[in-house]
Short mmCIF file of C-alpha atoms in Angstrom, two decimals:
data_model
loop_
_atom_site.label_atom_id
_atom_site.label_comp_id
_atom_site.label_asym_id
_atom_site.label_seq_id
_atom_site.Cartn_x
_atom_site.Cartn_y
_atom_site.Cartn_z
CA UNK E 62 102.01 74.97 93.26
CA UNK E 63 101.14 71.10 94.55
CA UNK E 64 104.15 69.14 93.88
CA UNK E 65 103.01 66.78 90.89
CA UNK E 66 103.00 70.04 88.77
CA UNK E 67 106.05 71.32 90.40
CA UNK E 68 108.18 68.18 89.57
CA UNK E 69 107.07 69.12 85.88
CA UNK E 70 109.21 72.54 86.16
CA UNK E 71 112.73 71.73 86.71
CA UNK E 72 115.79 72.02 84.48
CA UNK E 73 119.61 72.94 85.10
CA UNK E 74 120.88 76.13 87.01
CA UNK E 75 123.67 77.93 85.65
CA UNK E 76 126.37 79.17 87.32
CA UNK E 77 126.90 82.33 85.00
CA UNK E 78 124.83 85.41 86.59
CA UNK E 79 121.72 86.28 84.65
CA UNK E 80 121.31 82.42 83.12
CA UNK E 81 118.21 82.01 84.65
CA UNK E 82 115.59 79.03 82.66
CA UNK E 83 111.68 78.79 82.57
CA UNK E 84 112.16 76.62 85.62
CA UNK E 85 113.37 78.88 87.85
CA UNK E 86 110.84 81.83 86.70
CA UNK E 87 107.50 80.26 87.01
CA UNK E 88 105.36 81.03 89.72
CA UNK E 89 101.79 79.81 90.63
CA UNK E 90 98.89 81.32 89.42
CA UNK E 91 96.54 83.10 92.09
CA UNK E 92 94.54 86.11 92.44
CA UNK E 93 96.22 89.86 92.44
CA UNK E 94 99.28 88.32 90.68
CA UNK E 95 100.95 91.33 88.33
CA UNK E 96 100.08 90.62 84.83
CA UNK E 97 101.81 88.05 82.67
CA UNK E 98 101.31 84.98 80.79
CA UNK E 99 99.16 82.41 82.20
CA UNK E 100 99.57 79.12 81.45
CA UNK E 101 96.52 76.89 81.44
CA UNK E 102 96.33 72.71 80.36
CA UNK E 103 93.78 70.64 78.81
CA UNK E 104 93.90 67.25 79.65
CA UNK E 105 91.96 66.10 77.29
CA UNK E 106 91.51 63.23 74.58
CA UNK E 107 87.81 63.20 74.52
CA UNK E 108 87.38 64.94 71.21
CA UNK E 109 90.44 63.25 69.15
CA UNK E 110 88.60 59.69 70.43
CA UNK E 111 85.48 61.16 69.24
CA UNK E 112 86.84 62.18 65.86
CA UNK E 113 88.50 58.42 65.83
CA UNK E 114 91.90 59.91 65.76
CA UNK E 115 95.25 59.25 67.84
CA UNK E 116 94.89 59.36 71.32
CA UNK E 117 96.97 60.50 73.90
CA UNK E 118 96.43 63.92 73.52
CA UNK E 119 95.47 63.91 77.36
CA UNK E 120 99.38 63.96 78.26
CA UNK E 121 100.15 66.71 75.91
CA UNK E 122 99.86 69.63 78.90
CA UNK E 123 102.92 67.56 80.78
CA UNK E 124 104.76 66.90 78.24
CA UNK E 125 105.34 70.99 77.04
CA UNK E 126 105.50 71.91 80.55
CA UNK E 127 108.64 69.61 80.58
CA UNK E 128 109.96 70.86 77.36
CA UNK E 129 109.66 74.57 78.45
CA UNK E 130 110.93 74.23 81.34
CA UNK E 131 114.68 74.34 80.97
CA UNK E 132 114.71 76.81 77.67
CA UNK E 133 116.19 80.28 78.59
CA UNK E 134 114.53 83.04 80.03
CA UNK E 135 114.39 86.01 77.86
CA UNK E 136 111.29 87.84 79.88
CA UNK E 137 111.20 90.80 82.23
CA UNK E 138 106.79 90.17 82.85
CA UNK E 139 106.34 87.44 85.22
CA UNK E 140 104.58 83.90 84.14
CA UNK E 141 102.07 81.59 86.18
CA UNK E 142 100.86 78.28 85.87
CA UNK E 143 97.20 77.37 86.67
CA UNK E 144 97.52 73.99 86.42
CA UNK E 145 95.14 71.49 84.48
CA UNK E 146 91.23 71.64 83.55
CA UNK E 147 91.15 67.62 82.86
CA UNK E 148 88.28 65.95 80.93
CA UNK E 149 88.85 62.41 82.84
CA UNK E 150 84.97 61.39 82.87
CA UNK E 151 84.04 62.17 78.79
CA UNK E 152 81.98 64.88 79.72
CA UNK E 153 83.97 67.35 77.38
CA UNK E 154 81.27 70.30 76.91
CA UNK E 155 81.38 70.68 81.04
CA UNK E 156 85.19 70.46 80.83
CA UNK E 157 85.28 73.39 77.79
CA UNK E 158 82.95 74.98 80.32
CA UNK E 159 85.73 74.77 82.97
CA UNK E 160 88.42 76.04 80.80
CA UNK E 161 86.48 78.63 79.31
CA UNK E 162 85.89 79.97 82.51
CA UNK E 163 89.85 80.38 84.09
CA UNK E 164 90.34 81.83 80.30
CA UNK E 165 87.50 84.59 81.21
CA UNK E 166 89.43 85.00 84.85
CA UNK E 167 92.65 84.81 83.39
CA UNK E 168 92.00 87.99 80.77
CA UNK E 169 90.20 89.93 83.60
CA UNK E 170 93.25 90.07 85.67
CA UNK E 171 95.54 90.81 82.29
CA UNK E 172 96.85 87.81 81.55
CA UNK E 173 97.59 86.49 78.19
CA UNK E 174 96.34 82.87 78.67
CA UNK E 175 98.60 80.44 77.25
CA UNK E 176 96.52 77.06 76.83
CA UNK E 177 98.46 73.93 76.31
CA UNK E 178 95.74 71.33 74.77
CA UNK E 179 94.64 68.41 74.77
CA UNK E 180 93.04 68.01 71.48
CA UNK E 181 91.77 71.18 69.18
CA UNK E 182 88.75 70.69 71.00
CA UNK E 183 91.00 72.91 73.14
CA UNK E 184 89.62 75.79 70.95
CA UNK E 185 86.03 76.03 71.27
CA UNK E 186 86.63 76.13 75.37
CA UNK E 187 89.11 79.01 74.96
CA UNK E 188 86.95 80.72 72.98
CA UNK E 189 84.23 80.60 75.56
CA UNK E 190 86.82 82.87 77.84
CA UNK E 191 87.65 84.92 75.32
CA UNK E 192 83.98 85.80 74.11
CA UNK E 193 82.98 86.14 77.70
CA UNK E 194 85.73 88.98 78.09
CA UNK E 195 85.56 90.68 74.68
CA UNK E 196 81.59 90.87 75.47
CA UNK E 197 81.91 93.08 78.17
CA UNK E 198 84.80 94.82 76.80
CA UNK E 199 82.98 95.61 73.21
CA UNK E 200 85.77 93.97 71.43
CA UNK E 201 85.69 92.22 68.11
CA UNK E 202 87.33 88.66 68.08
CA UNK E 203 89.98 87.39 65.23
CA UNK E 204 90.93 83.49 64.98
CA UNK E 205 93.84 82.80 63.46
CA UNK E 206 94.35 78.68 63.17
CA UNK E 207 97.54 77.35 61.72
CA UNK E 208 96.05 73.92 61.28
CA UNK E 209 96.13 70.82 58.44
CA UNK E 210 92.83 70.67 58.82
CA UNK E 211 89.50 73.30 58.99
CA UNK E 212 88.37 71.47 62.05
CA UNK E 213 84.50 72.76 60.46
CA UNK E 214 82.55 69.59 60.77
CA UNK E 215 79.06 69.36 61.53
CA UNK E 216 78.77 69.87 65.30
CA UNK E 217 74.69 68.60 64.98
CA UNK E 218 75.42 64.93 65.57
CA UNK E 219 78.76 65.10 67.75
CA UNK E 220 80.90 67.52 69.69
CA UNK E 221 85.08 66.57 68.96
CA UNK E 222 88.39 67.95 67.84
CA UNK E 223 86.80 68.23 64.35
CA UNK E 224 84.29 70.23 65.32
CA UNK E 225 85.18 73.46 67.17
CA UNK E 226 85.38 76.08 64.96
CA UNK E 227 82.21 75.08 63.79
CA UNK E 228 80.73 75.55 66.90
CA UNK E 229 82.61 79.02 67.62
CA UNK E 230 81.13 79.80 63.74
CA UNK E 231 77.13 78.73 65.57
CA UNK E 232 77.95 80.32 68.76
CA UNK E 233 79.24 84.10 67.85
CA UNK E 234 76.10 85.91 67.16
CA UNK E 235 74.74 84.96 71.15
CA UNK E 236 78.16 86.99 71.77
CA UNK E 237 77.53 89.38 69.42
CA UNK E 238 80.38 88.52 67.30
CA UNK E 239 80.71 88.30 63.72
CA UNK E 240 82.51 85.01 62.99
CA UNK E 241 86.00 86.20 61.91
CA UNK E 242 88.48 83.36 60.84
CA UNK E 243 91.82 82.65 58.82
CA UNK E 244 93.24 79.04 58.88
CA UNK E 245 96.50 78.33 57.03
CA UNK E 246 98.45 75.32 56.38
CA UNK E 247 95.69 73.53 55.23
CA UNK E 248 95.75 70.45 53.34
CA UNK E 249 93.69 69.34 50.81
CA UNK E 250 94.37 66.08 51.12
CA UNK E 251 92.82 66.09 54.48
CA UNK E 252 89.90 68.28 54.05
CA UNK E 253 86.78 67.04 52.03
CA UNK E 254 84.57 69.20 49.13
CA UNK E 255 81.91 69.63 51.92
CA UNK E 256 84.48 70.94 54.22
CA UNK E 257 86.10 73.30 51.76
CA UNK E 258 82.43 74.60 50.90
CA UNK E 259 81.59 75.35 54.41
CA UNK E 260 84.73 77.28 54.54
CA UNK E 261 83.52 79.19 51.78
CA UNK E 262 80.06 79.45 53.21
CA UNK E 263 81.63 80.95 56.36
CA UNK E 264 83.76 83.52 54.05
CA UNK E 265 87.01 81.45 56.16
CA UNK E 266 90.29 83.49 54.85
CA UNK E 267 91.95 79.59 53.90
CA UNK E 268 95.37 79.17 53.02
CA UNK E 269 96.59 76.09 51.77
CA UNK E 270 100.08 74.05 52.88
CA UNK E 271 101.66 74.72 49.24
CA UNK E 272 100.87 78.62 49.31
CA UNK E 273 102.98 79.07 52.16
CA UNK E 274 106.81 79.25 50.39
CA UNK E 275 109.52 81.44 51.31
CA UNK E 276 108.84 83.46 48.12
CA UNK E 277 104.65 84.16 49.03
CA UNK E 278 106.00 85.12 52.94
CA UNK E 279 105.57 88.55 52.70
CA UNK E 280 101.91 88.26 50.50
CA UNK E 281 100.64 85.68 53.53
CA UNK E 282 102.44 88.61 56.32
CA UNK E 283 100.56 91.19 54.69
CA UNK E 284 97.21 89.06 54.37
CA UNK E 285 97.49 88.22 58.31
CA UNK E 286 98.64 92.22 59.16
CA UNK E 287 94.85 92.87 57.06
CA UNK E 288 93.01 90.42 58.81
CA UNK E 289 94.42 91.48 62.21
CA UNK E 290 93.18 94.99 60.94
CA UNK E 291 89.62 93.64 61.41
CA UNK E 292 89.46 92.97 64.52
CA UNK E 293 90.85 93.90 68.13
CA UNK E 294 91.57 90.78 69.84
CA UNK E 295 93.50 87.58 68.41
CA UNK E 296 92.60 84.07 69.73
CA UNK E 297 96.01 82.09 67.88
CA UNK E 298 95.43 78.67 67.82
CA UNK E 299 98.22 76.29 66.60
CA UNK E 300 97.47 72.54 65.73
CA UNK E 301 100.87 71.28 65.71
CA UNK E 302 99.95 68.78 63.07
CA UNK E 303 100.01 72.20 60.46
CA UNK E 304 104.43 71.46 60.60
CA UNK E 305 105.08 68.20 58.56
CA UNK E 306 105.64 65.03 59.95
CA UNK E 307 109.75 64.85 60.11
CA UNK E 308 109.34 67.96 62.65
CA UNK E 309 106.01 67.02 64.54
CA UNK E 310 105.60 63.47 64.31
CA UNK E 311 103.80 62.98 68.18
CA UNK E 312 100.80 64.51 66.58
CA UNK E 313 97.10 62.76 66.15
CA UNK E 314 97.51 63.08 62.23
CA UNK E 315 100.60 63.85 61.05
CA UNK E 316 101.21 65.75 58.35
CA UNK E 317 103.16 64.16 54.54
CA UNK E 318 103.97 67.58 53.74
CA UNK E 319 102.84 70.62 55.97
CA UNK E 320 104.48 73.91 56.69
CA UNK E 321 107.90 73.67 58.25
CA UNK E 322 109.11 75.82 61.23
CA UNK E 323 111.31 77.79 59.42
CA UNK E 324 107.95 79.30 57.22
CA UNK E 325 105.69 79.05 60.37
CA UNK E 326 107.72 81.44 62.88
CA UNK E 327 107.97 84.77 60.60
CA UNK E 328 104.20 84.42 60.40
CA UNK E 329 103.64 84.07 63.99
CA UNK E 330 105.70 86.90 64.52
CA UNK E 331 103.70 89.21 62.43
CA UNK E 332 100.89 88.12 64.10
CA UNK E 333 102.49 88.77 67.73
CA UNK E 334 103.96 92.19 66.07
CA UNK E 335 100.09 93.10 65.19
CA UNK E 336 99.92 93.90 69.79
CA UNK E 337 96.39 91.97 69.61
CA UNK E 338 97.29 88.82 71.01
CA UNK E 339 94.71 87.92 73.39
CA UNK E 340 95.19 84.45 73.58
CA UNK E 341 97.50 81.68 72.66
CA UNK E 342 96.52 77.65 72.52
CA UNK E 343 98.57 74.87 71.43
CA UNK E 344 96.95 71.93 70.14
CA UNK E 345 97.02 67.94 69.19
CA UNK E 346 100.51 67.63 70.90
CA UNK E 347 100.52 63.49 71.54
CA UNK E 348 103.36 62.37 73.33
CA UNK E 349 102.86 58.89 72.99
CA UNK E 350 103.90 59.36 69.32
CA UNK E 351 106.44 61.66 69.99
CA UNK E 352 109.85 60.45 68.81
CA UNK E 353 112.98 62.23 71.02
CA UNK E 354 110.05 64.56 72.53
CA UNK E 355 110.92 66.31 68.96
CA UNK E 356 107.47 67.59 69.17
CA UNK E 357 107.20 68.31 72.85
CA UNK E 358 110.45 70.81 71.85
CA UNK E 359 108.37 72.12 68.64
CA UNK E 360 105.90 73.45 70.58
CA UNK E 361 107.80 74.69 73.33
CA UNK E 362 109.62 76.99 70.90
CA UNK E 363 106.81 78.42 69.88
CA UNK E 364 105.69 79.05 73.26
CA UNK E 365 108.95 80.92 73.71
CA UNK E 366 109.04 83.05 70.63
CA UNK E 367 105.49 83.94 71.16
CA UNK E 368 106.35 85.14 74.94
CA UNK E 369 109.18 87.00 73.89
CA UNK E 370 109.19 90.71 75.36
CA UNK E 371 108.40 93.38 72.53
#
Protein backbone atom coordinates (compact mmCIF):
# COMPACT_ATOMS: atom_id res chain seq x y z
CA UNK A 1 0.00 0.00 0.00
CA UNK A 2 1.99 3.45 -1.25
CA UNK A 3 1.96 5.69 1.63
CA UNK A 4 -0.55 8.55 0.49
CA UNK A 5 -3.30 5.82 0.86
CA UNK A 6 -1.73 4.43 3.91
CA UNK A 7 -1.74 7.81 5.83
CA UNK A 8 -5.61 7.59 5.02
CA UNK A 9 -5.89 4.34 7.40
CA UNK A 10 -4.91 5.24 10.80
CA UNK A 11 -6.91 5.63 14.01
CA UNK A 12 -6.21 4.85 17.85
CA UNK A 13 -4.91 1.41 19.24
CA UNK A 14 -6.40 0.13 22.24
CA UNK A 15 -4.82 -1.26 24.93
CA UNK A 16 -7.70 -3.82 25.85
CA UNK A 17 -6.94 -7.29 23.94
CA UNK A 18 -9.25 -7.93 21.02
CA UNK A 19 -9.97 -3.87 20.40
CA UNK A 20 -8.63 -4.00 17.20
CA UNK A 21 -10.16 -0.84 14.47
CA UNK A 22 -10.49 -0.83 10.56
CA UNK A 23 -7.03 0.66 10.70
CA UNK A 24 -5.23 -1.93 11.93
CA UNK A 25 -7.15 -4.73 9.73
CA UNK A 26 -6.77 -3.48 6.26
CA UNK A 27 -4.45 -4.94 4.02
CA UNK A 28 -3.59 -4.18 0.32
CA UNK A 29 -5.30 -5.58 -2.37
CA UNK A 30 -3.24 -8.03 -4.73
CA UNK A 31 -3.67 -11.17 -6.50
CA UNK A 32 -4.32 -14.72 -4.54
CA UNK A 33 -5.48 -12.65 -1.51
CA UNK A 34 -8.27 -14.98 0.53
CA UNK A 35 -11.61 -13.60 -0.18
CA UNK A 36 -13.05 -10.52 1.47
CA UNK A 37 -14.29 -7.17 0.84
CA UNK A 38 -12.55 -5.09 -1.58
CA UNK A 39 -12.57 -1.70 -1.38
CA UNK A 40 -12.35 0.27 -4.59
CA UNK A 41 -12.55 4.57 -5.06
CA UNK A 42 -13.82 6.75 -7.66
CA UNK A 43 -12.30 9.89 -7.86
CA UNK A 44 -14.51 11.38 -9.74
CA UNK A 45 -16.59 14.73 -10.25
CA UNK A 46 -16.93 14.53 -13.93
CA UNK A 47 -20.55 13.50 -14.02
CA UNK A 48 -21.98 15.78 -10.98
CA UNK A 49 -20.14 18.87 -13.18
CA UNK A 50 -21.84 17.49 -16.08
CA UNK A 51 -25.24 17.29 -14.46
CA UNK A 52 -24.37 21.08 -13.10
CA UNK A 53 -24.49 19.86 -9.59
CA UNK A 54 -22.06 20.27 -6.43
CA UNK A 55 -18.72 19.41 -6.99
CA UNK A 56 -16.28 17.88 -4.99
CA UNK A 57 -17.40 14.60 -5.23
CA UNK A 58 -13.73 13.74 -6.42
CA UNK A 59 -12.57 13.75 -2.58
CA UNK A 60 -15.37 11.61 -1.45
CA UNK A 61 -13.07 8.10 -1.70
CA UNK A 62 -10.58 9.92 1.07
CA UNK A 63 -12.78 11.23 3.00
CA UNK A 64 -14.75 7.53 3.98
CA UNK A 65 -11.51 5.90 4.00
CA UNK A 66 -10.77 8.34 6.93
CA UNK A 67 -14.07 7.89 8.55
CA UNK A 68 -13.79 4.02 8.48
CA UNK A 69 -10.81 3.83 9.53
CA UNK A 70 -10.90 4.03 13.30
CA UNK A 71 -14.63 2.33 13.72
CA UNK A 72 -14.34 -1.16 15.42
CA UNK A 73 -13.63 -4.26 13.89
CA UNK A 74 -16.37 -6.71 14.12
CA UNK A 75 -15.01 -9.12 11.06
CA UNK A 76 -13.34 -12.51 11.06
CA UNK A 77 -12.93 -12.31 6.58
CA UNK A 78 -10.09 -10.18 5.77
CA UNK A 79 -10.55 -6.61 3.81
CA UNK A 80 -8.28 -4.95 1.01
CA UNK A 81 -7.98 -1.74 -0.43
CA UNK A 82 -7.29 -1.26 -4.20
CA UNK A 83 -6.81 2.12 -4.13
CA UNK A 84 -8.37 4.81 -6.58
CA UNK A 85 -9.60 4.61 -10.41
CA UNK A 86 -9.45 8.67 -10.76
CA UNK A 87 -11.20 10.52 -13.63
CA UNK A 88 -8.57 13.61 -13.46
CA UNK A 89 -8.63 14.35 -17.40
CA UNK A 90 -12.83 14.39 -18.02
CA UNK A 91 -12.64 11.41 -19.91
CA UNK A 92 -15.29 9.63 -17.59
CA UNK A 93 -16.55 6.68 -20.02
CA UNK A 94 -12.60 5.45 -20.13
CA UNK A 95 -12.47 5.94 -16.34
CA UNK A 96 -16.04 3.73 -15.84
CA UNK A 97 -14.07 1.50 -18.18
CA UNK A 98 -11.23 1.32 -15.60
CA UNK A 99 -13.40 0.71 -12.68
CA UNK A 100 -15.54 -1.62 -14.32
CA UNK A 101 -12.74 -3.64 -14.99
CA UNK A 102 -10.99 -4.12 -11.12
CA UNK A 103 -14.94 -4.70 -10.29
CA UNK A 104 -14.84 -7.76 -12.95
CA UNK A 105 -11.23 -8.81 -11.21
CA UNK A 106 -12.38 -8.11 -7.94
CA UNK A 107 -15.63 -10.70 -8.18
CA UNK A 108 -13.41 -13.31 -9.98
CA UNK A 109 -11.19 -13.69 -7.06
CA UNK A 110 -14.47 -13.54 -4.52
CA UNK A 111 -14.47 -10.38 -3.42
CA UNK A 112 -17.42 -8.33 -2.57
CA UNK A 113 -16.29 -4.98 -4.14
CA UNK A 114 -17.01 -2.17 -1.99
CA UNK A 115 -16.88 1.08 -4.31
CA UNK A 116 -16.59 4.38 -2.59
CA UNK A 117 -17.77 7.06 -5.41
CA UNK A 118 -17.24 9.84 -6.73
CA UNK A 119 -20.49 10.82 -8.16
CA UNK A 120 -23.48 8.13 -9.03
CA UNK A 121 -21.83 8.02 -12.19
CA UNK A 122 -20.04 5.56 -9.90
CA UNK A 123 -22.88 3.12 -10.91
CA UNK A 124 -22.88 2.59 -14.49
CA UNK A 125 -18.86 1.66 -14.13
CA UNK A 126 -19.67 -0.90 -11.41
CA UNK A 127 -22.12 -2.28 -13.31
CA UNK A 128 -19.78 -2.90 -16.17
CA UNK A 129 -17.82 -5.43 -13.56
CA UNK A 130 -20.64 -6.84 -12.42
CA UNK A 131 -22.29 -7.67 -15.93
CA UNK A 132 -18.93 -8.82 -17.11
CA UNK A 133 -18.93 -11.50 -14.18
CA UNK A 134 -22.62 -12.45 -14.01
CA UNK A 135 -22.19 -13.06 -17.98
CA UNK A 136 -19.99 -15.76 -17.66
CA UNK A 137 -21.46 -16.99 -14.56
CA UNK A 138 -25.26 -17.11 -16.10
CA UNK A 139 -26.45 -14.96 -13.34
CA UNK A 140 -29.34 -12.55 -13.36
CA UNK A 141 -28.51 -8.97 -12.00
CA UNK A 142 -30.82 -6.96 -9.30
CA UNK A 143 -30.18 -3.04 -8.65
CA UNK A 144 -31.31 -1.86 -5.72
CA UNK A 145 -30.70 2.25 -5.52
CA UNK A 146 -31.60 4.07 -2.36
CA UNK A 147 -31.44 7.41 -4.08
CA UNK A 148 -33.56 11.04 -4.08
CA UNK A 149 -33.41 10.89 -7.40
CA UNK A 150 -34.03 8.07 -10.51
CA UNK A 151 -30.76 9.13 -11.96
CA UNK A 152 -32.87 7.96 -15.62
CA UNK A 153 -32.06 10.87 -17.83
CA UNK A 154 -31.54 10.70 -21.37
CA UNK A 155 -27.98 9.39 -21.84
CA UNK A 156 -28.34 10.44 -25.98
CA UNK A 157 -26.95 13.94 -25.58
CA UNK A 158 -24.61 13.53 -22.38
CA UNK A 159 -23.05 10.89 -20.17
CA UNK A 160 -23.26 12.25 -16.04
CA UNK A 161 -24.38 11.34 -12.57
CA UNK A 162 -27.96 11.71 -13.92
CA UNK A 163 -27.62 9.39 -16.32
CA UNK A 164 -26.41 5.90 -15.29
CA UNK A 165 -29.10 3.83 -14.75
CA UNK A 166 -30.28 4.85 -17.91
CA UNK A 167 -27.45 3.64 -19.54
CA UNK A 168 -27.32 0.22 -17.43
CA UNK A 169 -31.37 0.19 -18.61
CA UNK A 170 -29.67 0.59 -22.78
CA UNK A 171 -26.83 -1.59 -22.04
CA UNK A 172 -28.40 -4.99 -20.40
CA UNK A 173 -29.68 -6.82 -23.34
CA UNK A 174 -25.70 -6.83 -25.02
CA UNK A 175 -25.25 -8.72 -21.48
CA UNK A 176 -28.08 -10.59 -21.78
CA UNK A 177 -29.76 -9.12 -18.88
CA UNK A 178 -33.19 -8.13 -18.35
CA UNK A 179 -33.08 -4.65 -16.78
CA UNK A 180 -34.12 -5.35 -13.16
CA UNK A 181 -34.39 -2.19 -10.85
CA UNK A 182 -35.95 -0.86 -7.46
CA UNK A 183 -35.04 2.73 -6.33
CA UNK A 184 -36.46 4.03 -3.03
CA UNK A 185 -36.32 7.23 -1.29
CA UNK A 186 -37.28 9.04 -4.11
CA UNK A 187 -38.49 12.45 -4.18
CA UNK A 188 -40.88 13.94 -6.16
CA UNK A 189 -39.86 17.10 -5.76
CA UNK A 190 -36.69 16.27 -7.50
CA UNK A 191 -37.79 14.04 -10.21
CA UNK A 192 -39.74 15.48 -13.29
CA UNK A 193 -43.18 13.84 -15.14
CA UNK A 194 -40.75 12.66 -17.93
CA UNK A 195 -38.58 11.06 -15.40
CA UNK A 196 -41.35 9.38 -13.46
CA UNK A 197 -42.73 8.06 -16.96
CA UNK A 198 -39.53 6.53 -17.94
CA UNK A 199 -39.56 4.83 -14.67
CA UNK A 200 -42.74 3.46 -15.56
CA UNK A 201 -41.66 2.69 -19.07
CA UNK A 202 -38.78 0.66 -17.58
CA UNK A 203 -41.40 -1.22 -15.11
CA UNK A 204 -38.67 0.56 -12.17
CA UNK A 205 -40.12 -0.94 -8.67
CA UNK A 206 -40.11 3.17 -7.26
CA UNK A 207 -40.63 3.99 -3.85
CA UNK A 208 -41.12 7.33 -2.80
CA UNK A 209 -39.35 9.31 0.44
CA UNK A 210 -42.92 9.53 2.29
CA UNK A 211 -43.72 5.66 1.81
CA UNK A 212 -40.87 4.76 3.77
CA UNK A 213 -42.35 5.21 7.70
CA UNK A 214 -41.70 3.05 10.52
CA UNK A 215 -45.27 1.71 10.20
CA UNK A 216 -44.85 0.56 6.02
CA UNK A 217 -41.13 -1.11 7.20
CA UNK A 218 -42.11 -4.43 7.06
CA UNK A 219 -44.47 -3.92 3.54
CA UNK A 220 -41.07 -2.12 1.89
CA UNK A 221 -38.83 -5.46 3.73
CA UNK A 222 -41.09 -7.76 2.17
CA UNK A 223 -41.22 -5.82 -1.31
CA UNK A 224 -37.17 -5.82 -1.34
CA UNK A 225 -37.08 -9.82 0.07
CA UNK A 226 -39.56 -10.26 -3.53
CA UNK A 227 -37.48 -8.36 -5.65
CA UNK A 228 -34.28 -10.02 -4.38
CA UNK A 229 -36.33 -13.26 -5.25
CA UNK A 230 -35.87 -12.27 -8.93
CA UNK A 231 -32.70 -12.28 -9.33
CA UNK A 232 -29.27 -13.86 -8.10
CA UNK A 233 -26.90 -11.14 -7.72
CA UNK A 234 -27.50 -7.59 -5.97
CA UNK A 235 -25.55 -4.51 -7.23
CA UNK A 236 -26.69 -1.96 -3.87
CA UNK A 237 -26.08 1.35 -4.72
CA UNK A 238 -26.57 4.11 -2.06
CA UNK A 239 -26.70 7.91 -3.04
CA UNK A 240 -26.20 9.35 0.24
CA UNK A 241 -28.33 12.29 -0.72
CA UNK A 242 -31.58 9.52 -0.23
CA UNK A 243 -30.96 10.49 4.10
CA UNK A 244 -32.22 14.14 4.61
CA UNK A 245 -30.18 16.97 4.84
CA UNK A 246 -29.67 17.38 8.90
CA UNK A 247 -27.86 13.79 8.59
CA UNK A 248 -26.08 14.09 5.09
CA UNK A 249 -25.59 17.58 4.42
CA UNK A 250 -21.86 17.12 2.35
CA UNK A 251 -23.96 15.77 -0.42
CA UNK A 252 -24.30 17.33 -4.22
CA UNK A 253 -28.16 17.87 -3.54
CA UNK A 254 -29.23 17.57 -0.34
CA UNK A 255 -32.22 16.32 0.58
CA UNK A 256 -35.46 18.80 2.63
CA UNK A 257 -36.88 15.70 3.75
CA UNK A 258 -35.42 12.19 2.73
CA UNK A 259 -35.28 8.93 4.58
CA UNK A 260 -33.44 9.06 7.88
CA UNK A 261 -30.89 6.41 9.06
CA UNK A 262 -32.90 5.01 11.52
CA UNK A 263 -35.60 3.79 8.43
CA UNK A 264 -32.65 3.21 5.97
CA UNK A 265 -30.54 0.49 8.03
CA UNK A 266 -33.43 -2.27 8.68
CA UNK A 267 -33.85 -2.12 4.91
CA UNK A 268 -30.32 -2.57 4.11
CA UNK A 269 -30.22 -5.31 6.35
CA UNK A 270 -32.89 -7.25 4.66
CA UNK A 271 -31.25 -6.73 1.68
CA UNK A 272 -27.72 -8.03 3.10
CA UNK A 273 -29.93 -10.92 4.94
CA UNK A 274 -31.27 -11.86 1.21
CA UNK A 275 -26.97 -13.62 0.83
CA UNK A 276 -27.01 -11.93 -2.82
CA UNK A 277 -24.92 -9.10 -2.26
CA UNK A 278 -22.61 -8.89 -5.04
CA UNK A 279 -21.68 -5.52 -4.85
CA UNK A 280 -21.83 -2.48 -2.71
CA UNK A 281 -21.20 1.42 -4.00
CA UNK A 282 -21.54 4.50 -2.11
CA UNK A 283 -22.32 7.53 -3.88
CA UNK A 284 -22.41 11.62 -4.07
CA UNK A 285 -20.41 11.79 -0.72
CA UNK A 286 -18.94 15.70 -1.08
CA UNK A 287 -16.74 16.60 1.55
CA UNK A 288 -16.39 20.03 0.80
CA UNK A 289 -19.99 20.42 2.09
CA UNK A 290 -19.63 18.19 4.76
CA UNK A 291 -20.27 19.85 8.13
CA UNK A 292 -18.23 17.84 11.26
CA UNK A 293 -17.47 15.06 8.43
CA UNK A 294 -21.25 14.17 9.65
CA UNK A 295 -21.56 12.65 6.31
CA UNK A 296 -18.15 11.15 5.87
CA UNK A 297 -19.39 9.13 9.36
CA UNK A 298 -22.95 8.40 7.58
CA UNK A 299 -21.52 6.53 5.12
CA UNK A 300 -18.95 4.87 6.94
CA UNK A 301 -21.66 3.25 9.08
CA UNK A 302 -23.17 1.89 6.46
CA UNK A 303 -20.08 0.49 5.19
CA UNK A 304 -19.78 -1.21 8.55
CA UNK A 305 -23.22 -2.63 9.00
CA UNK A 306 -23.15 -3.84 5.50
CA UNK A 307 -19.65 -5.76 6.22
CA UNK A 308 -20.84 -7.17 9.26
CA UNK A 309 -20.17 -11.09 9.47
CA UNK A 310 -23.54 -13.16 9.07
Amino acid sequence: MHSELAALWQGRHDPEPDSPRWHQQIQPLAANCAPGVAILGFACDEGVRRNHGRTGAFAAPAAIRRALANLAWHRSGPAYDGDDIRCDDGDLDAAQLRLGHQVAQALADGHLPLVFGGGHEVAYGSWLGLAAHAQSEGLRIGIINFDAHFDLRDPSQVHSSGTPFAQIAEASAAYGQAFRYACLGVSRASNTRALFQRAADLQVLVREDHSIQADSLSARQAELADFCATCDIVQLSIDLDVLPACEAPGVSAPAPYGVPLRLLEPLLASIKASGKLGLIELAELNPHHDIDQRTARVAARLVHLLTLDT
